[in-house]
JSON list of C-alpha atoms in Angstrom, two decimals:
[
{"chain": "A", "resi": 1, "resn": "MET", "atom": "CA", "xyz": [-0.32, 0.10, 0.46]},
{"chain": "A", "resi": 2, "resn": "THR", "atom": "CA", "xyz": [1.65, 3.76, -0.89]},
{"chain": "A", "resi": 3, "resn": "ARG", "atom": "CA", "xyz": [0.89, 6.25, 1.02]},
{"chain": "A", "resi": 4, "resn": "ARG", "atom": "CA", "xyz": [0.68, 9.34, -1.19]},
{"chain": "A", "resi": 5, "resn": "ALA", "atom": "CA", "xyz": [0.50, 13.09, 0.21]},
{"chain": "A", "resi": 6, "resn": "CYS", "atom": "CA", "xyz": [-2.76, 14.51, 0.17]},
{"chain": "A", "resi": 7, "resn": "TRP", "atom": "CA", "xyz": [-2.74, 18.14, -1.34]},
{"chain": "A", "resi": 8, "resn": "ARG", "atom": "CA", "xyz": [-6.10, 20.29, -1.09]},
{"chain": "A", "resi": 9, "resn": "ALA", "atom": "CA", "xyz": [-5.39, 23.76, -3.29]},
{"chain": "A", "resi": 10, "resn": "LYS", "atom": "CA", "xyz": [-6.21, 26.61, -1.02]},
{"chain": "A", "resi": 11, "resn": "PRO", "atom": "CA", "xyz": [-9.43, 28.52, -1.58]},
{"chain": "A", "resi": 12, "resn": "PRO", "atom": "CA", "xyz": [-8.99, 31.61, -3.03]},
{"chain": "A", "resi": 13, "resn": "ALA", "atom": "CA", "xyz": [-8.73, 34.52, 0.61]},
{"chain": "A", "resi": 14, "resn": "ALA", "atom": "CA", "xyz": [-11.62, 35.98, 1.14]},
{"chain": "A", "resi": 15, "resn": "PRO", "atom": "CA", "xyz": [-12.49, 39.75, -0.65]},
{"chain": "A", "resi": 16, "resn": "THR", "atom": "CA", "xyz": [-11.49, 42.36, 3.15]},
{"chain": "A", "resi": 17, "resn": "PRO", "atom": "CA", "xyz": [-15.45, 43.63, 3.59]},
{"chain": "A", "resi": 18, "resn": "HIS", "atom": "CA", "xyz": [-13.60, 47.46, 3.30]},
{"chain": "A", "resi": 19, "resn": "PRO", "atom": "CA", "xyz": [-11.34, 48.78, -0.36]},
{"chain": "A", "resi": 20, "resn": "LEU", "atom": "CA", "xyz": [-8.69, 48.99, 1.27]},
{"chain": "A", "resi": 21, "resn": "ARG", "atom": "CA", "xyz": [-5.10, 51.27, 0.71]},
{"chain": "A", "resi": 22, "resn": "ARG", "atom": "CA", "xyz": [-1.65, 50.83, -0.49]},
{"chain": "A", "resi": 23, "resn": "VAL", "atom": "CA", "xyz": [0.76, 53.02, 0.94]},
{"chain": "A", "resi": 24, "resn": "ARG", "atom": "CA", "xyz": [4.35, 53.61, 0.55]},
{"chain": "A", "resi": 25, "resn": "VAL", "atom": "CA", "xyz": [6.44, 55.09, 2.39]},
{"chain": "A", "resi": 26, "resn": "ARG", "atom": "CA", "xyz": [9.45, 56.29, 2.40]},
{"chain": "A", "resi": 27, "resn": "ASP", "atom": "CA", "xyz": [11.91, 56.19, 5.36]},
{"chain": "A", "resi": 28, "resn": "THR", "atom": "CA", "xyz": [14.34, 59.87, 5.97]},
{"chain": "A", "resi": 29, "resn": "ASP", "atom": "CA", "xyz": [17.01, 58.22, 8.21]},
{"chain": "A", "resi": 30, "resn": "ALA", "atom": "CA", "xyz": [16.86, 53.93, 7.24]},
{"chain": "A", "resi": 31, "resn": "GLY", "atom": "CA", "xyz": [16.91, 55.76, 4.09]},
{"chain": "A", "resi": 32, "resn": "GLY", "atom": "CA", "xyz": [14.38, 52.35, 2.95]},
{"chain": "A", "resi": 33, "resn": "SER", "atom": "CA", "xyz": [11.13, 52.56, 2.54]},
{"chain": "A", "resi": 34, "resn": "ILE", "atom": "CA", "xyz": [8.37, 50.45, 3.76]},
{"chain": "A", "resi": 35, "resn": "VAL", "atom": "CA", "xyz": [4.39, 49.35, 2.54]},
{"chain": "A", "resi": 36, "resn": "LEU", "atom": "CA", "xyz": [1.61, 50.03, 4.94]},
{"chain": "A", "resi": 37, "resn": "LEU", "atom": "CA", "xyz": [-1.96, 48.88, 4.22]},
{"chain": "A", "resi": 38, "resn": "THR", "atom": "CA", "xyz": [-4.23, 50.60, 5.54]},
{"chain": "A", "resi": 39, "resn": "ASN", "atom": "CA", "xyz": [-8.40, 52.29, 5.40]},
{"chain": "A", "resi": 40, "resn": "HIS", "atom": "CA", "xyz": [-7.71, 55.83, 5.88]},
{"chain": "A", "resi": 41, "resn": "PHE", "atom": "CA", "xyz": [-8.21, 57.74, 2.14]},
{"chain": "A", "resi": 42, "resn": "ALA", "atom": "CA", "xyz": [-8.23, 61.14, 3.46]},
{"chain": "A", "resi": 43, "resn": "LEU", "atom": "CA", "xyz": [-5.06, 60.64, 5.47]},
{"chain": "A", "resi": 44, "resn": "SER", "atom": "CA", "xyz": [-1.34, 61.57, 3.09]},
{"chain": "A", "resi": 45, "resn": "ALA", "atom": "CA", "xyz": [1.64, 58.93, 3.11]},
{"chain": "A", "resi": 46, "resn": "GLU", "atom": "CA", "xyz": [3.67, 60.56, 5.57]},
{"chain": "A", "resi": 47, "resn": "THR", "atom": "CA", "xyz": [0.95, 61.05, 8.04]},
{"chain": "A", "resi": 48, "resn": "LEU", "atom": "CA", "xyz": [0.46, 57.48, 7.91]},
{"chain": "A", "resi": 49, "resn": "GLY", "atom": "CA", "xyz": [3.43, 56.91, 7.66]},
{"chain": "A", "resi": 50, "resn": "ALA", "atom": "CA", "xyz": [4.42, 59.14, 11.07]},
{"chain": "A", "resi": 51, "resn": "LEU", "atom": "CA", "xyz": [1.17, 57.64, 13.51]},
{"chain": "A", "resi": 52, "resn": "TYR", "atom": "CA", "xyz": [3.11, 53.90, 12.19]},
{"chain": "A", "resi": 53, "resn": "ARG", "atom": "CA", "xyz": [6.16, 55.57, 13.51]},
{"chain": "A", "resi": 54, "resn": "HIS", "atom": "CA", "xyz": [4.55, 56.16, 16.74]},
{"chain": "A", "resi": 55, "resn": "ARG", "atom": "CA", "xyz": [3.10, 53.16, 16.60]},
{"chain": "A", "resi": 56, "resn": "TRP", "atom": "CA", "xyz": [6.69, 52.31, 17.14]},
{"chain": "A", "resi": 57, "resn": "GLN", "atom": "CA", "xyz": [7.62, 54.33, 20.37]},
{"chain": "A", "resi": 58, "resn": "ILE", "atom": "CA", "xyz": [3.90, 52.42, 22.05]},
{"chain": "A", "resi": 59, "resn": "GLU", "atom": "CA", "xyz": [5.63, 49.17, 20.78]},
{"chain": "A", "resi": 60, "resn": "ILE", "atom": "CA", "xyz": [8.64, 50.67, 22.81]},
{"chain": "A", "resi": 61, "resn": "PHE", "atom": "CA", "xyz": [6.84, 51.59, 25.59]},
{"chain": "A", "resi": 62, "resn": "PHE", "atom": "CA", "xyz": [5.10, 48.87, 26.15]},
{"chain": "A", "resi": 63, "resn": "LYS", "atom": "CA", "xyz": [8.09, 46.19, 26.06]},
{"chain": "A", "resi": 64, "resn": "TRP", "atom": "CA", "xyz": [9.73, 49.13, 28.43]},
{"chain": "A", "resi": 65, "resn": "ILE", "atom": "CA", "xyz": [6.96, 48.64, 30.93]},
{"chain": "A", "resi": 66, "resn": "LYS", "atom": "CA", "xyz": [7.61, 44.80, 30.56]},
{"chain": "A", "resi": 67, "resn": "GLN", "atom": "CA", "xyz": [10.85, 44.65, 30.87]},
{"chain": "A", "resi": 68, "resn": "HIS", "atom": "CA", "xyz": [11.24, 47.70, 34.08]},
{"chain": "A", "resi": 69, "resn": "LEU", "atom": "CA", "xyz": [8.05, 47.12, 35.71]},
{"chain": "A", "resi": 70, "resn": "ARG", "atom": "CA", "xyz": [6.90, 44.45, 37.24]},
{"chain": "A", "resi": 71, "resn": "LEU", "atom": "CA", "xyz": [3.09, 43.77, 36.13]},
{"chain": "A", "resi": 72, "resn": "LYS", "atom": "CA", "xyz": [3.04, 39.70, 35.19]},
{"chain": "A", "resi": 73, "resn": "ALA", "atom": "CA", "xyz": [-1.06, 40.92, 35.48]},
{"chain": "A", "resi": 74, "resn": "PHE", "atom": "CA", "xyz": [-3.83, 43.27, 35.35]},
{"chain": "A", "resi": 75, "resn": "PHE", "atom": "CA", "xyz": [-6.06, 42.33, 38.45]},
{"chain": "A", "resi": 76, "resn": "GLY", "atom": "CA", "xyz": [-8.90, 44.61, 36.55]},
{"chain": "A", "resi": 77, "resn": "THR", "atom": "CA", "xyz": [-10.14, 44.81, 33.22]},
{"chain": "A", "resi": 78, "resn": "SER", "atom": "CA", "xyz": [-11.16, 48.07, 32.87]},
{"chain": "A", "resi": 79, "resn": "VAL", "atom": "CA", "xyz": [-9.20, 51.21, 31.44]},
{"chain": "A", "resi": 80, "resn": "ASN", "atom": "CA", "xyz": [-9.72, 52.61, 34.55]},
{"chain": "A", "resi": 81, "resn": "ALA", "atom": "CA", "xyz": [-7.88, 49.68, 36.35]},
{"chain": "A", "resi": 82, "resn": "VAL", "atom": "CA", "xyz": [-5.45, 48.77, 33.88]},
{"chain": "A", "resi": 83, "resn": "GLN", "atom": "CA", "xyz": [-4.31, 52.87, 34.39]},
{"chain": "A", "resi": 84, "resn": "THR", "atom": "CA", "xyz": [-4.38, 53.33, 37.83]},
{"chain": "A", "resi": 85, "resn": "GLN", "atom": "CA", "xyz": [-1.79, 49.80, 37.90]},
{"chain": "A", "resi": 86, "resn": "ILE", "atom": "CA", "xyz": [0.35, 51.46, 35.35]},
{"chain": "A", "resi": 87, "resn": "TRP", "atom": "CA", "xyz": [1.14, 54.09, 37.13]},
{"chain": "A", "resi": 88, "resn": "ILE", "atom": "CA", "xyz": [1.52, 52.93, 40.64]},
{"chain": "A", "resi": 89, "resn": "ALA", "atom": "CA", "xyz": [4.02, 50.96, 39.23]},
{"chain": "A", "resi": 90, "resn": "VAL", "atom": "CA", "xyz": [5.25, 53.24, 37.16]},
{"chain": "A", "resi": 91, "resn": "ALA", "atom": "CA", "xyz": [5.61, 55.23, 40.68]},
{"chain": "A", "resi": 92, "resn": "VAL", "atom": "CA", "xyz": [7.58, 52.46, 42.24]},
{"chain": "A", "resi": 93, "resn": "TYR", "atom": "CA", "xyz": [9.82, 52.31, 40.29]},
{"chain": "A", "resi": 94, "resn": "VAL", "atom": "CA", "xyz": [10.87, 55.84, 40.00]},
{"chain": "A", "resi": 95, "resn": "LEU", "atom": "CA", "xyz": [10.95, 56.14, 43.64]},
{"chain": "A", "resi": 96, "resn": "VAL", "atom": "CA", "xyz": [13.19, 52.86, 43.61]},
{"chain": "A", "resi": 97, "resn": "VAL", "atom": "CA", "xyz": [15.37, 54.72, 41.31]},
{"chain": "A", "resi": 98, "resn": "ILE", "atom": "CA", "xyz": [15.19, 57.66, 44.20]},
{"chain": "A", "resi": 99, "resn": "VAL", "atom": "CA", "xyz": [16.11, 55.71, 47.29]},
{"chain": "A", "resi": 100, "resn": "ARG", "atom": "CA", "xyz": [19.37, 54.15, 44.68]},
{"chain": "A", "resi": 101, "resn": "LYS", "atom": "CA", "xyz": [21.05, 57.30, 43.94]},
{"chain": "A", "resi": 102, "resn": "ARG", "atom": "CA", "xyz": [19.89, 59.24, 48.13]},
{"chain": "A", "resi": 103, "resn": "PHE", "atom": "CA", "xyz": [21.18, 55.97, 49.71]},
{"chain": "A", "resi": 104, "resn": "ASN", "atom": "CA", "xyz": [24.59, 54.98, 46.60]},
{"chain": "A", "resi": 105, "resn": "ALA", "atom": "CA", "xyz": [23.16, 51.71, 46.98]},
{"chain": "A", "resi": 106, "resn": "GLU", "atom": "CA", "xyz": [25.56, 49.24, 44.35]},
{"chain": "A", "resi": 107, "resn": "ALA", "atom": "CA", "xyz": [22.73, 46.83, 43.95]},
{"chain": "A", "resi": 108, "resn": "SER", "atom": "CA", "xyz": [20.61, 47.20, 40.51]},
{"chain": "A", "resi": 109, "resn": "LEU", "atom": "CA", "xyz": [17.29, 48.49, 40.44]},
{"chain": "A", "resi": 110, "resn": "TYR", "atom": "CA", "xyz": [16.21, 44.45, 40.38]},
{"chain": "A", "resi": 111, "resn": "GLU", "atom": "CA", "xyz": [18.10, 43.70, 43.25]},
{"chain": "A", "resi": 112, "resn": "ILE", "atom": "CA", "xyz": [16.54, 46.31, 45.43]},
{"chain": "A", "resi": 113, "resn": "LEU", "atom": "CA", "xyz": [12.85, 45.03, 44.87]},
{"chain": "A", "resi": 114, "resn": "GLN", "atom": "CA", "xyz": [13.67, 41.42, 45.30]},
{"chain": "A", "resi": 115, "resn": "VAL", "atom": "CA", "xyz": [14.63, 42.60, 48.68]},
{"chain": "A", "resi": 116, "resn": "LEU", "atom": "CA", "xyz": [12.30, 45.20, 49.15]},
{"chain": "A", "resi": 117, "resn": "SER", "atom": "CA", "xyz": [9.74, 42.45, 48.99]},
{"chain": "A", "resi": 118, "resn": "VAL", "atom": "CA", "xyz": [11.44, 40.10, 51.55]},
{"chain": "A", "resi": 119, "resn": "THR", "atom": "CA", "xyz": [11.91, 43.12, 54.10]},
{"chain": "A", "resi": 120, "resn": "LEU", "atom": "CA", "xyz": [8.83, 44.54, 53.62]},
{"chain": "A", "resi": 121, "resn": "PHE", "atom": "CA", "xyz": [7.15, 44.28, 57.13]},
{"chain": "A", "resi": 122, "resn": "GLU", "atom": "CA", "xyz": [9.94, 44.27, 58.77]},
{"chain": "A", "resi": 123, "resn": "GLN", "atom": "CA", "xyz": [11.25, 47.28, 61.07]},
{"chain": "A", "resi": 124, "resn": "ILE", "atom": "CA", "xyz": [14.36, 47.90, 60.09]},
{"chain": "A", "resi": 125, "resn": "PRO", "atom": "CA", "xyz": [16.18, 51.30, 58.53]},
{"chain": "A", "resi": 126, "resn": "LEU", "atom": "CA", "xyz": [16.48, 51.25, 54.54]},
{"chain": "A", "resi": 127, "resn": "GLU", "atom": "CA", "xyz": [19.76, 52.41, 55.09]},
{"chain": "A", "resi": 128, "resn": "GLN", "atom": "CA", "xyz": [20.31, 48.33, 56.86]},
{"chain": "A", "resi": 129, "resn": "ILE", "atom": "CA", "xyz": [18.77, 46.79, 54.57]},
{"chain": "A", "resi": 130, "resn": "LEU", "atom": "CA", "xyz": [19.96, 47.96, 51.24]},
{"chain": "A", "resi": 131, "resn": "THR", "atom": "CA", "xyz": [23.92, 48.04, 52.76]},
{"chain": "A", "resi": 132, "resn": "GLN", "atom": "CA", "xyz": [22.78, 44.73, 53.38]},
{"chain": "A", "resi": 133, "resn": "ALA", "atom": "CA", "xyz": [21.61, 43.83, 49.87]},
{"chain": "A", "resi": 134, "resn": "GLY", "atom": "CA", "xyz": [24.72, 45.68, 48.16]},
{"chain": "A", "resi": 135, "resn": "SER", "atom": "CA", "xyz": [27.81, 43.64, 50.24]},
{"chain": "A", "resi": 136, "resn": "ARG", "atom": "CA", "xyz": [25.43, 39.90, 50.42]},
{"chain": "A", "resi": 137, "resn": "GLU", "atom": "CA", "xyz": [28.34, 37.15, 49.05]},
{"chain": "A", "resi": 138, "resn": "PRO", "atom": "CA", "xyz": [27.34, 33.57, 48.04]},
{"chain": "A", "resi": 139, "resn": "SER", "atom": "CA", "xyz": [26.52, 31.90, 51.08]},
{"chain": "A", "resi": 140, "resn": "ARG", "atom": "CA", "xyz": [27.86, 29.11, 51.61]},
{"chain": "A", "resi": 141, "resn": "GLN", "atom": "CA", "xyz": [26.02, 27.17, 54.90]},
{"chain": "A", "resi": 142, "resn": "ASN", "atom": "CA", "xyz": [25.56, 24.22, 53.25]},
{"chain": "A", "resi": 143, "resn": "ASP", "atom": "CA", "xyz": [29.50, 22.36, 53.09]},
{"chain": "A", "resi": 144, "resn": "ASN", "atom": "CA", "xyz": [28.04, 18.75, 51.51]},
{"chain": "A", "resi": 145, "resn": "GLN", "atom": "CA", "xyz": [27.14, 20.65, 48.62]},
{"chain": "A", "resi": 146, "resn": "LEU", "atom": "CA", "xyz": [29.30, 19.33, 45.84]},
{"chain": "A", "resi": 147, "resn": "ASN", "atom": "CA", "xyz": [31.22, 21.70, 43.75]},
{"chain": "A", "resi": 148, "resn": "LEU", "atom": "CA", "xyz": [31.62, 21.51, 39.75]},
{"chain": "A", "resi": 149, "resn": "PHE", "atom": "CA", "xyz": [33.96, 23.88, 38.80]},
{"chain": "A", "resi": 150, "resn": "ASP", "atom": "CA", "xyz": [36.71, 24.15, 41.84]}
]
C-alpha cells in the first residue's frame, strides 16, 4: 500500500469587507521604504508614516514596561483599573530609583525590589537593608554540597 501526500489547494482568499489603500512610505533615517495597508483614504502618506513611527514608540514603551515594571497580570480589565495599576508601578519604580540614588546603593534596581519585597514588613532602616543587600556574597551554608567548577 502506497502513501500519497494529500494536497488541497488553498481556497482563494476572501475579499476584504472594506477597500484598502496601499501606501509606500520612505524612511529618511534608514534610507529604505515600507509598504502599509490602511483603510484611511483621507490621510496623506506622510501622516500615515508618522502614525506608524509613533506606533513603534508606543510598542517600545510597552516593552520597557514589561521589562522594568513588575506587572505580571492586571487585577481589573477596565481602562481605569489598567491605568491605575500602570501608574502605581511607575511610581514604585521612580521611588526605588530615588532610594537607590539617595543611598548610593550598588545593587541593581531588580535586586533592590527583591530585597524590599522580602523585608516589606520588617522594622529595619532602609539604609541598613540596602547596605546588606549590596554587600551580600554567596554564602556557603551547605558545605556538603559538591561544586562542579572548583
